[in-house]
GROMACS .gro file of C-alpha atoms in nm:
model
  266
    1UNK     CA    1   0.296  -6.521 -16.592
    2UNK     CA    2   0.158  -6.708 -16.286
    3UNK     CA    3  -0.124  -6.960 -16.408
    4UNK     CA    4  -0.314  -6.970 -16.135
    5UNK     CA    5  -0.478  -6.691 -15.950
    6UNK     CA    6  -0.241  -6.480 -15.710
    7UNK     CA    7  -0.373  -6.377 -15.366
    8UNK     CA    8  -0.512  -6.045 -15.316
    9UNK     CA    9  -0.650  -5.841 -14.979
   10UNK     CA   10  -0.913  -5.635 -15.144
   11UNK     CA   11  -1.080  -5.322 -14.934
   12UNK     CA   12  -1.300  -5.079 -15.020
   13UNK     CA   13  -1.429  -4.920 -15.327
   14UNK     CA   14  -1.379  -4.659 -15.585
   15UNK     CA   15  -1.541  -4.301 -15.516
   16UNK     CA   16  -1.631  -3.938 -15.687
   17UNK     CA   17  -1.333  -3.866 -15.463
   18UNK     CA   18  -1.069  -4.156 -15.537
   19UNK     CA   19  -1.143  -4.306 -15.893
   20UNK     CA   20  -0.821  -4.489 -15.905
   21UNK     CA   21  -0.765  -4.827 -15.745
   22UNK     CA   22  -0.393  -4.835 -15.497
   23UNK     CA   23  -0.194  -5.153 -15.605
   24UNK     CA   24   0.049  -5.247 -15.277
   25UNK     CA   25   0.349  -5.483 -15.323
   26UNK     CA   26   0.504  -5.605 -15.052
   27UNK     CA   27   0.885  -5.673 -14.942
   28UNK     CA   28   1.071  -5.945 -14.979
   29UNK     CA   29   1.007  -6.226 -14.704
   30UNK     CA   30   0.678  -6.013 -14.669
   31UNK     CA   31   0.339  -6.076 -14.735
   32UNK     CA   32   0.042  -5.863 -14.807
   33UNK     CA   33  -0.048  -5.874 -14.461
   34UNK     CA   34   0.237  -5.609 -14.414
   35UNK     CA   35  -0.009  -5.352 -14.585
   36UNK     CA   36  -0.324  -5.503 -14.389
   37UNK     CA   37  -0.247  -5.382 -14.049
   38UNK     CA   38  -0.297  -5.075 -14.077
   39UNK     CA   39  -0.281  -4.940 -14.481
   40UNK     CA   40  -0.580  -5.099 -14.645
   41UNK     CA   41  -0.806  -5.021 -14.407
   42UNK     CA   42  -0.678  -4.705 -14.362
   43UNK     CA   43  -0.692  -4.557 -14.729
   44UNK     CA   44  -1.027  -4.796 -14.775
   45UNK     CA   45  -1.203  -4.579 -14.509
   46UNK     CA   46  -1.113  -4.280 -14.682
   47UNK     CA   47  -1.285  -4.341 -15.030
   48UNK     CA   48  -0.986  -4.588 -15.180
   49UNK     CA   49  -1.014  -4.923 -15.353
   50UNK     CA   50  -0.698  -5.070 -15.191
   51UNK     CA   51  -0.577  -5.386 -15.299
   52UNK     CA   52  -0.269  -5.617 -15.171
   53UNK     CA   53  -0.154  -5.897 -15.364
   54UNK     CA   54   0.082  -6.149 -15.245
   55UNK     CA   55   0.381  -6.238 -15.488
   56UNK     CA   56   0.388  -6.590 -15.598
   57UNK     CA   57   0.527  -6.809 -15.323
   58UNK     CA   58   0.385  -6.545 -15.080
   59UNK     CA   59   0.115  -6.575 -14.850
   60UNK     CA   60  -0.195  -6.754 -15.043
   61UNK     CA   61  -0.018  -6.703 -15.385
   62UNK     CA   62   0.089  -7.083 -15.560
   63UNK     CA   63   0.389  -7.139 -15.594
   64UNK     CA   64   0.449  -7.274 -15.980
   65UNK     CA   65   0.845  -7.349 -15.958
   66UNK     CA   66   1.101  -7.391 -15.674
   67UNK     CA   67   1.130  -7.026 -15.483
   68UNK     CA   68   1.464  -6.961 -15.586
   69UNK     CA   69   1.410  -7.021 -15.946
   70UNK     CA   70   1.197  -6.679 -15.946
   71UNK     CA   71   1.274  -6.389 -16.119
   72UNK     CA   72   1.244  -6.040 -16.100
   73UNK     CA   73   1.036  -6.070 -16.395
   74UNK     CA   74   0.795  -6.290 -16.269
   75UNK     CA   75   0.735  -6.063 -15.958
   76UNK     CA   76   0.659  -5.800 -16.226
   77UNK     CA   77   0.473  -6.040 -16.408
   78UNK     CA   78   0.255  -6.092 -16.065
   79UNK     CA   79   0.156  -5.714 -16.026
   80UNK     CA   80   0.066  -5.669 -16.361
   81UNK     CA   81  -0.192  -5.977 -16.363
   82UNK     CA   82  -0.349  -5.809 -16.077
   83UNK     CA   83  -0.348  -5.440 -16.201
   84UNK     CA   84  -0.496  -5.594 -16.544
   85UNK     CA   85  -0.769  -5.732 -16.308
   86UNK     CA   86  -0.875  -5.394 -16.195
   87UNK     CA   87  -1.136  -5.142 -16.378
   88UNK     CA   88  -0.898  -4.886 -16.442
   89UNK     CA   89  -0.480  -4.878 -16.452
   90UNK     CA   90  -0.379  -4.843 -16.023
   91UNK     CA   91  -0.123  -4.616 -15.829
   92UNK     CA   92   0.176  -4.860 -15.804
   93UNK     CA   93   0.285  -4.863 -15.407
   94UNK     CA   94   0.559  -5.066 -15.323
   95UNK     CA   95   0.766  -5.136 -15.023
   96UNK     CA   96   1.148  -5.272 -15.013
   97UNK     CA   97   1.207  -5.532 -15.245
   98UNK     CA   98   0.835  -5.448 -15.374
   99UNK     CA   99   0.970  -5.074 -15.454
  100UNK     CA  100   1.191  -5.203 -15.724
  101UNK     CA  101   0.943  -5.463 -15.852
  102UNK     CA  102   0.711  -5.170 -15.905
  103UNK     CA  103   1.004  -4.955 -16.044
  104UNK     CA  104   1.023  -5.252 -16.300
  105UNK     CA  105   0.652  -5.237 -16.375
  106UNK     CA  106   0.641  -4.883 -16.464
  107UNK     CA  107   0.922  -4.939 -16.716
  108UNK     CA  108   0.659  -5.104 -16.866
  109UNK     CA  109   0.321  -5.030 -16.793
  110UNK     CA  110   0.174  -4.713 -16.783
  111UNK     CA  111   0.016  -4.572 -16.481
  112UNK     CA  112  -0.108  -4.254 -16.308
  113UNK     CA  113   0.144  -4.258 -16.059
  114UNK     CA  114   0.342  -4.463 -15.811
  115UNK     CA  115   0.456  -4.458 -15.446
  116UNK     CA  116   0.824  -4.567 -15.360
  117UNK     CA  117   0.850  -4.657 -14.958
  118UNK     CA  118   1.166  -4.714 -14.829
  119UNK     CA  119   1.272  -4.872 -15.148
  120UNK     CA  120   1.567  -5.075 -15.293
  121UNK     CA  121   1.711  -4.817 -15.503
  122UNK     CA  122   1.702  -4.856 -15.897
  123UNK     CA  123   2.072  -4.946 -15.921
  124UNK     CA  124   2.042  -5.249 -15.700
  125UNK     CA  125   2.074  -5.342 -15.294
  126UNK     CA  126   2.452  -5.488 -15.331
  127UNK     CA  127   2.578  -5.208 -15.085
  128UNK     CA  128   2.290  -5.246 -14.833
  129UNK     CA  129   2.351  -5.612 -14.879
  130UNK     CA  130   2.706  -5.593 -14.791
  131UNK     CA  131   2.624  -5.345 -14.471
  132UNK     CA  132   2.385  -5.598 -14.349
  133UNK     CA  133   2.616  -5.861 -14.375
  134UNK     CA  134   2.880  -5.691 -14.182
  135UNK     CA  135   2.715  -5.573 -13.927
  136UNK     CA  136   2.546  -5.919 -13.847
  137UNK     CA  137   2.849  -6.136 -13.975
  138UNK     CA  138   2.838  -6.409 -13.694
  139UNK     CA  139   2.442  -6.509 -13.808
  140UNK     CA  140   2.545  -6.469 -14.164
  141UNK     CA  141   2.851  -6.741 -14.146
  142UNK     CA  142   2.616  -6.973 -13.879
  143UNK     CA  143   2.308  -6.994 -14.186
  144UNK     CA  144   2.240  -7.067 -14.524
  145UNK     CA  145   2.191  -6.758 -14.612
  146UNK     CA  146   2.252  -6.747 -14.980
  147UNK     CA  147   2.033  -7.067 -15.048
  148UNK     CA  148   1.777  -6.976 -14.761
  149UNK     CA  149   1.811  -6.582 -14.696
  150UNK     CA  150   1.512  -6.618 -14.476
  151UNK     CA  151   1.744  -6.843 -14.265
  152UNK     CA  152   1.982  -6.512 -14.240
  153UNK     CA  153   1.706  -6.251 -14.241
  154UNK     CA  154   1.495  -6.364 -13.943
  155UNK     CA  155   1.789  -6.488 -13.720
  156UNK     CA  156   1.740  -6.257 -13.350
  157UNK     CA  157   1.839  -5.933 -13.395
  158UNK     CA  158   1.899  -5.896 -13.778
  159UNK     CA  159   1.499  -5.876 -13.810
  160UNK     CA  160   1.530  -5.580 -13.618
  161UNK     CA  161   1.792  -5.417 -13.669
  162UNK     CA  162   1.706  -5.429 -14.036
  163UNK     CA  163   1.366  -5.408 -14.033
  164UNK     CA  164   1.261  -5.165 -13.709
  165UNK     CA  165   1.457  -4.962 -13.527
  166UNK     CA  166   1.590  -4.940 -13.167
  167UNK     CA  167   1.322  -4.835 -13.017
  168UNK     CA  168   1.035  -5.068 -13.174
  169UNK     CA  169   0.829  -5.254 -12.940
  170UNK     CA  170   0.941  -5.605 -12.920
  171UNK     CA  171   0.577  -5.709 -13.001
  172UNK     CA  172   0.581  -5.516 -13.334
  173UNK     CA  173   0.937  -5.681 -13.418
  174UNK     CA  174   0.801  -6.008 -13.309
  175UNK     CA  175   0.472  -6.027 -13.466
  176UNK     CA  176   0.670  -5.964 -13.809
  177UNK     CA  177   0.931  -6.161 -13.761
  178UNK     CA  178   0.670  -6.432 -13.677
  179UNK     CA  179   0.517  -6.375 -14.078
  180UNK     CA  180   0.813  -6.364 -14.263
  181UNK     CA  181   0.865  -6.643 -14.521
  182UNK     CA  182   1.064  -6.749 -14.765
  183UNK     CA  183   1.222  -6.544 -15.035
  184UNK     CA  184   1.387  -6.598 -15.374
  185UNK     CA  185   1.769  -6.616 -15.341
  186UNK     CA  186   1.786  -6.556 -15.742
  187UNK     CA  187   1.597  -6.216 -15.667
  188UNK     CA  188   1.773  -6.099 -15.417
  189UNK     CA  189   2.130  -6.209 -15.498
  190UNK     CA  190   2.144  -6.180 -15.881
  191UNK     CA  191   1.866  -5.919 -16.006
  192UNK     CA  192   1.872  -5.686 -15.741
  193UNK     CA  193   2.239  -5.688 -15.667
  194UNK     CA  194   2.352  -5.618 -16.049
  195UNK     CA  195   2.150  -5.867 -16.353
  196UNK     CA  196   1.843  -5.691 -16.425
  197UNK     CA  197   1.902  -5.351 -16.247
  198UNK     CA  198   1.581  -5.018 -16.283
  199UNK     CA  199   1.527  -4.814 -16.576
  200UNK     CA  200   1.427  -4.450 -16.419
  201UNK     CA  201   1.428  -4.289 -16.755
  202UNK     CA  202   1.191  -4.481 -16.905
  203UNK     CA  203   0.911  -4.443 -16.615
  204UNK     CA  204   0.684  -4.131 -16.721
  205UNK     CA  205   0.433  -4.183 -16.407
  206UNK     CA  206   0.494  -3.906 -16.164
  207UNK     CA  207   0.648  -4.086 -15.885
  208UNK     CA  208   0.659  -4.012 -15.480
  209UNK     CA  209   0.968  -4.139 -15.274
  210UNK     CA  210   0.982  -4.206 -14.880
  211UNK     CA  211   1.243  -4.314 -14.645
  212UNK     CA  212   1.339  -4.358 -14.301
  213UNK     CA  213   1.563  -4.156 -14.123
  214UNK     CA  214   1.659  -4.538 -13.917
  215UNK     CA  215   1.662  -4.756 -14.215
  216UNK     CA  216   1.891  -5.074 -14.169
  217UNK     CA  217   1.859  -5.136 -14.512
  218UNK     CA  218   1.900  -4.812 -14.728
  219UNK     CA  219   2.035  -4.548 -14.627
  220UNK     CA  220   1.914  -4.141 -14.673
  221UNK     CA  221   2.184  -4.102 -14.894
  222UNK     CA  222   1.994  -4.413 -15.135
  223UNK     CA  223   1.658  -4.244 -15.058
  224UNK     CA  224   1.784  -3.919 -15.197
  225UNK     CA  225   1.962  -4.084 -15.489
  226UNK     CA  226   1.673  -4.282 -15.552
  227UNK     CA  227   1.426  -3.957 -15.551
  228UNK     CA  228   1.680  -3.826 -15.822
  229UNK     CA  229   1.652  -4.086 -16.042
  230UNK     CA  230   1.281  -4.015 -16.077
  231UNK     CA  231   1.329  -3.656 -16.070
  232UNK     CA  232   1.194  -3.550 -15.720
  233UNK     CA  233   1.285  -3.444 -15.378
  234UNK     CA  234   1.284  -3.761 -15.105
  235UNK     CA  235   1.051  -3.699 -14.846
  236UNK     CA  236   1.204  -3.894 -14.498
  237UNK     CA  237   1.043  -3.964 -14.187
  238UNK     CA  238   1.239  -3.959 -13.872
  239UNK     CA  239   1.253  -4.176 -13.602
  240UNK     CA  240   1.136  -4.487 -13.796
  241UNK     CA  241   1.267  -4.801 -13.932
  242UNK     CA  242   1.282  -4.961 -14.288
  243UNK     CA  243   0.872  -5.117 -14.201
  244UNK     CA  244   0.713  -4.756 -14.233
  245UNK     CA  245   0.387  -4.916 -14.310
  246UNK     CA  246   0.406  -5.067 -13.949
  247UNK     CA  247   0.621  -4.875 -13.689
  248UNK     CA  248   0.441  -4.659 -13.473
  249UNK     CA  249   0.417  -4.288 -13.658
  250UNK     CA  250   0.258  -4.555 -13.944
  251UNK     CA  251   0.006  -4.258 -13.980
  252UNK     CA  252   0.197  -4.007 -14.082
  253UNK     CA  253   0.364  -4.188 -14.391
  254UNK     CA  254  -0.010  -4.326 -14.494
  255UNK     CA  255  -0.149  -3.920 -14.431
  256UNK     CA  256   0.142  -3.775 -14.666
  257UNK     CA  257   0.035  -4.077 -14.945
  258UNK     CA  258  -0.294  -3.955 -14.902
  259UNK     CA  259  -0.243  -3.567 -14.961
  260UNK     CA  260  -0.013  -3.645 -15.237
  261UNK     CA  261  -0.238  -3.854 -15.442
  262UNK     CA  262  -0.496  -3.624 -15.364
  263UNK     CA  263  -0.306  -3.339 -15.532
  264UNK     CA  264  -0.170  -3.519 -15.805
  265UNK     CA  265  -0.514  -3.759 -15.938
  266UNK     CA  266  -0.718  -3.456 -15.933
   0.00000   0.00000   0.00000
């Protein structure tokens, strides 16, 4: 557990309507400000308590050990010190690297039910690792990328490519690429590629899968797998990139959350 107090973006309030507090986790290299943009204020004005934390290491968050001694563990660790915080046990929403994390939480934690967006699938990110490497193997031999991966991640045009699509404006891709810090290299190159892979069957939460139809990091065929896993039908959204919380169409992903929690925390 993190000692000190994590980070947190905290909007709105619980109503009649929306009893149970939304828990966000962010991506790696990410930040909670990823679901500030347009999310939290978004589900806040419509009767939520929305909270973002920031991972330790992340944003505001301290930073107890070197960044690529963390664990997958600790990230877990991280989201349930701030779910224990809250009045009642959140909905789970995570993002990327954050998907997993939250795939690992509900292994272990109960909750009402949890939102997958374009996440790293429960049997790891080595393939998507490999793709991105490939396809951007110039930047990937000219960095550090397995001690710094933020070195390789926001070199021009992998941001993009992996995180947007083609047709992004270059002020969306910049402003992110502009907020992207560091990331754990133990995370992302030992527990999510094989050492302390998802557990689908023990997660008994109801759980709601998205992708992008333009993902450079996981493909529809990894959405769809990933949906299985949790015993569900993927629901994709075309025409964006792996950042669905902020490419432009951000309000259609946020409006299907919305009528799906609606339906299922009745």
């Amino acid at each position: 557990m993190c000692a000190a107090v994590l980070d947190v973006i905290d909007k709105g309030s619980a109503t009649a309507t929306h009893a149970t507090p939304l828990l966000f986790v962010h991506g790696a290299f990410h930040g909670a400000w990823c679901w500030d943009d347009h999310f939290l204020d978004y589900f806040a004005d419509r009767g939520y308590h929305a909270v973002a934390l920031n991972l330790r290491g992340h944003g505001g968050s301290p930073l107890p050990s070197p960044i690529n001694e963390l664990s997958v563990f600790d990230y877990v660790g991280d989201v349930s010190a701030v779910a224990d915080r809250l009045p009642v046990a959140p909905v789970a929403i995570g993002h990327s690297m954050g998907g997993f994390v939250v795939q690992k939480y509900l292994a272990v934690h109960p909750a009402p039910a949890a939102v997958l967006v374009a996440s790293a699938p429960p049997t790891g990110i080595a393939p998507a690792t490999l793709r991105v490497a490939r396809r951007h193997w110039r930047q990937s031999m000219r960095t550090r990328s397995f001690s710094r991966p933020l070195d390789f991640f926001a070199a021009p045009g992998v941001s993009r490519s992996t995180f947007y699509h083609s047709a992004t404006p270059d002020e969306i891709v910049e402003a992110c690429t502009s907020r992207l810090g560091p990331e754990s290299a133990r995370v992302l190159y030992r527990d999510l590629l094989f050492r302390h892979l998802a557990q689908p069957k023990s997660v008994t939460a109801p759980v709601l899968v998205l992708g992008a139809e333009l993902d450079g990091f996981f493909t529809p065929r990894e959405v769809a797998a990933t949906a299985k896993a949790y015993r569900t039908e993927p629901v994709m959204f075309p025409g964006m990139g792996h950042n669905m919380m902020l490419e432009r169409g951000w309000e259609s992903v946020a409006d299907h959350i919305d009528r799906w929690l609606t339906a299922k925390l009745r």
